[in-house]
Coordinates of C-alpha atoms in Angstrom, one line a residue:
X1 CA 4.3 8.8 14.9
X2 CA 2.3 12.2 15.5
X3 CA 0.1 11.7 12.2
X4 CA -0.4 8.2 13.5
X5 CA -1.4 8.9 16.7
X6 CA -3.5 11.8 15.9
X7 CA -5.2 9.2 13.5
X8 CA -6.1 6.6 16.1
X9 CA -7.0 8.8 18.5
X10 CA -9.5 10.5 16.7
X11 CA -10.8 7.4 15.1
X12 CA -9.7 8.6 11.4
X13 CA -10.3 6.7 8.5
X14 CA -7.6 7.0 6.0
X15 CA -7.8 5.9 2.2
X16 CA -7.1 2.8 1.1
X17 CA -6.5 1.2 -2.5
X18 CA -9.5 -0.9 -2.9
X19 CA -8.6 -4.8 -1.7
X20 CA -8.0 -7.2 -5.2
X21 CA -9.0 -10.0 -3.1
X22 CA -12.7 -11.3 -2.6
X23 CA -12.6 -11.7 1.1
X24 CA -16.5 -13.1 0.4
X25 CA -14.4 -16.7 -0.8
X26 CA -13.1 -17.3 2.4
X27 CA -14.0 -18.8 5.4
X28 CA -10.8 -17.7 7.7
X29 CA -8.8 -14.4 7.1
X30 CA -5.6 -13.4 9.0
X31 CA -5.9 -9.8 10.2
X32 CA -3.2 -8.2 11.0
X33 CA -1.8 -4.7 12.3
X34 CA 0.6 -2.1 13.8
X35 CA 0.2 -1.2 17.1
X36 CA -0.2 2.7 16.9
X37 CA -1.0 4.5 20.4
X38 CA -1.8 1.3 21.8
X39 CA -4.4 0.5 19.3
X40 CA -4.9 -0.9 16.2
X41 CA -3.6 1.3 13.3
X42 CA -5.5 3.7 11.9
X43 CA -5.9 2.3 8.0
X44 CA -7.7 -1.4 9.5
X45 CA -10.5 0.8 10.4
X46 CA -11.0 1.8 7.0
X47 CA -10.3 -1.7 5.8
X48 CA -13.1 -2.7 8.2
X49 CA -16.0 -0.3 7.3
X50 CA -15.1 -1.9 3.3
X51 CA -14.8 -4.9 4.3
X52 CA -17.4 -7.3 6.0
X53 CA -15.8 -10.1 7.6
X54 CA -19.3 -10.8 9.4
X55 CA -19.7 -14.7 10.3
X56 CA -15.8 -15.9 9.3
X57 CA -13.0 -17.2 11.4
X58 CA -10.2 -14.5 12.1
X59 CA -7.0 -14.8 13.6
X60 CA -5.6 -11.6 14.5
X61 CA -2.3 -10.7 15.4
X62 CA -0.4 -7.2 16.0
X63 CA 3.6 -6.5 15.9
X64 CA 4.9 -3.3 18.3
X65 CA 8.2 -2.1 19.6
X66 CA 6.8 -2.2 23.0
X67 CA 3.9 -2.7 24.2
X68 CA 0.7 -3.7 22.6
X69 CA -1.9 -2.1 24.5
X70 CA -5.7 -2.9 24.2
X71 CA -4.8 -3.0 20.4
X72 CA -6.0 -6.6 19.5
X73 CA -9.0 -6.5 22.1
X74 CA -10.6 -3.4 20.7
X75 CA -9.8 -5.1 16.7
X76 CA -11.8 -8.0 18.1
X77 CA -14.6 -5.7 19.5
X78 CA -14.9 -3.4 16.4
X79 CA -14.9 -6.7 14.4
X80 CA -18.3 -7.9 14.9
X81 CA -19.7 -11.3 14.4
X82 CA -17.0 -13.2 13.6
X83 CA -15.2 -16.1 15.7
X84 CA -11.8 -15.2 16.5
X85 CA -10.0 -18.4 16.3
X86 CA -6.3 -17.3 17.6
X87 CA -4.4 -14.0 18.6
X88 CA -1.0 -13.2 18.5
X89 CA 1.3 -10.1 19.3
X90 CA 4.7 -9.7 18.1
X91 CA 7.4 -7.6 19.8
X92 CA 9.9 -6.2 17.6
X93 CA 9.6 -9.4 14.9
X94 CA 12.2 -8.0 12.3
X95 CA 14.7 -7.4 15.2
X96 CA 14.5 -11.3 16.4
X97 CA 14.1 -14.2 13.8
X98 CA 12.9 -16.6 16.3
X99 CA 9.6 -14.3 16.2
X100 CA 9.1 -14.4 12.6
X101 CA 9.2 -18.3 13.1
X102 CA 6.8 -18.1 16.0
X103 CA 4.4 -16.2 13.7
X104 CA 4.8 -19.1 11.4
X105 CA 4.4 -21.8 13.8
X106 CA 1.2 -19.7 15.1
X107 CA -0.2 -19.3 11.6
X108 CA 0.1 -23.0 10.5
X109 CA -1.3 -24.2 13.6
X110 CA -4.9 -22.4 12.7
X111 CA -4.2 -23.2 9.3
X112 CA -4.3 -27.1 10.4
X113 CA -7.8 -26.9 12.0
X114 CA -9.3 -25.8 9.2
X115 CA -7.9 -28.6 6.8

């Protein structure tokens, strides 16, 4: 929790394995992340400054244990231009099944306006 923490709060930009995926191929992306110190975690920041999602539809969604802060309005401001097309946060999903199907029900719902 401390390295976390210390991470976020000083805006730190952890490595990352390079993505296998070209993001450049698709239109929506799902974005997802821990809540750390009521913010988005840490290693999304790096994944943003290497990855452009400038002019694509994002959905963005968080899981937490508690409380999910400011973490998905910040994501959505360090984002850019893109058109956020549906947010979700997630309390505790792995500790209540009916969440995990919520996700699911959320994530098929944007999938449908885009088919």
């Amino acid at each position: 929790y401390m390295k976390g923490t210390f991470q976020v709060l000083f805006k730190q930009k952890p490595a990352l394995q390079e993505v296998a995926v070209n993001l450049e191929k698709y239109d929506l992306v799902f974005l997802g992340t821990p809540v750390w110190a009521f913010n988005y975690a840490a290693p999304v920041r790096t994944f943003l400054i290497h990855n452009s999602l400038a002019g694509k539809d994002v959905a963005l969604f968080c899981t937490h244990e508690g409380n999910p802060g400011n973490s998905l309005k910040k994501l959505a401001c360090d984002l850019g231009n893109v058109k956020i097309t549906g947010e979700l946060d997630l309390q505790e999903p792995l500790k209540d099944k009916s969440r995990i199907a919520k996700g699911q029900e959320w994530a098929k719902g944007i999938i449908s306006q885009f088919q």
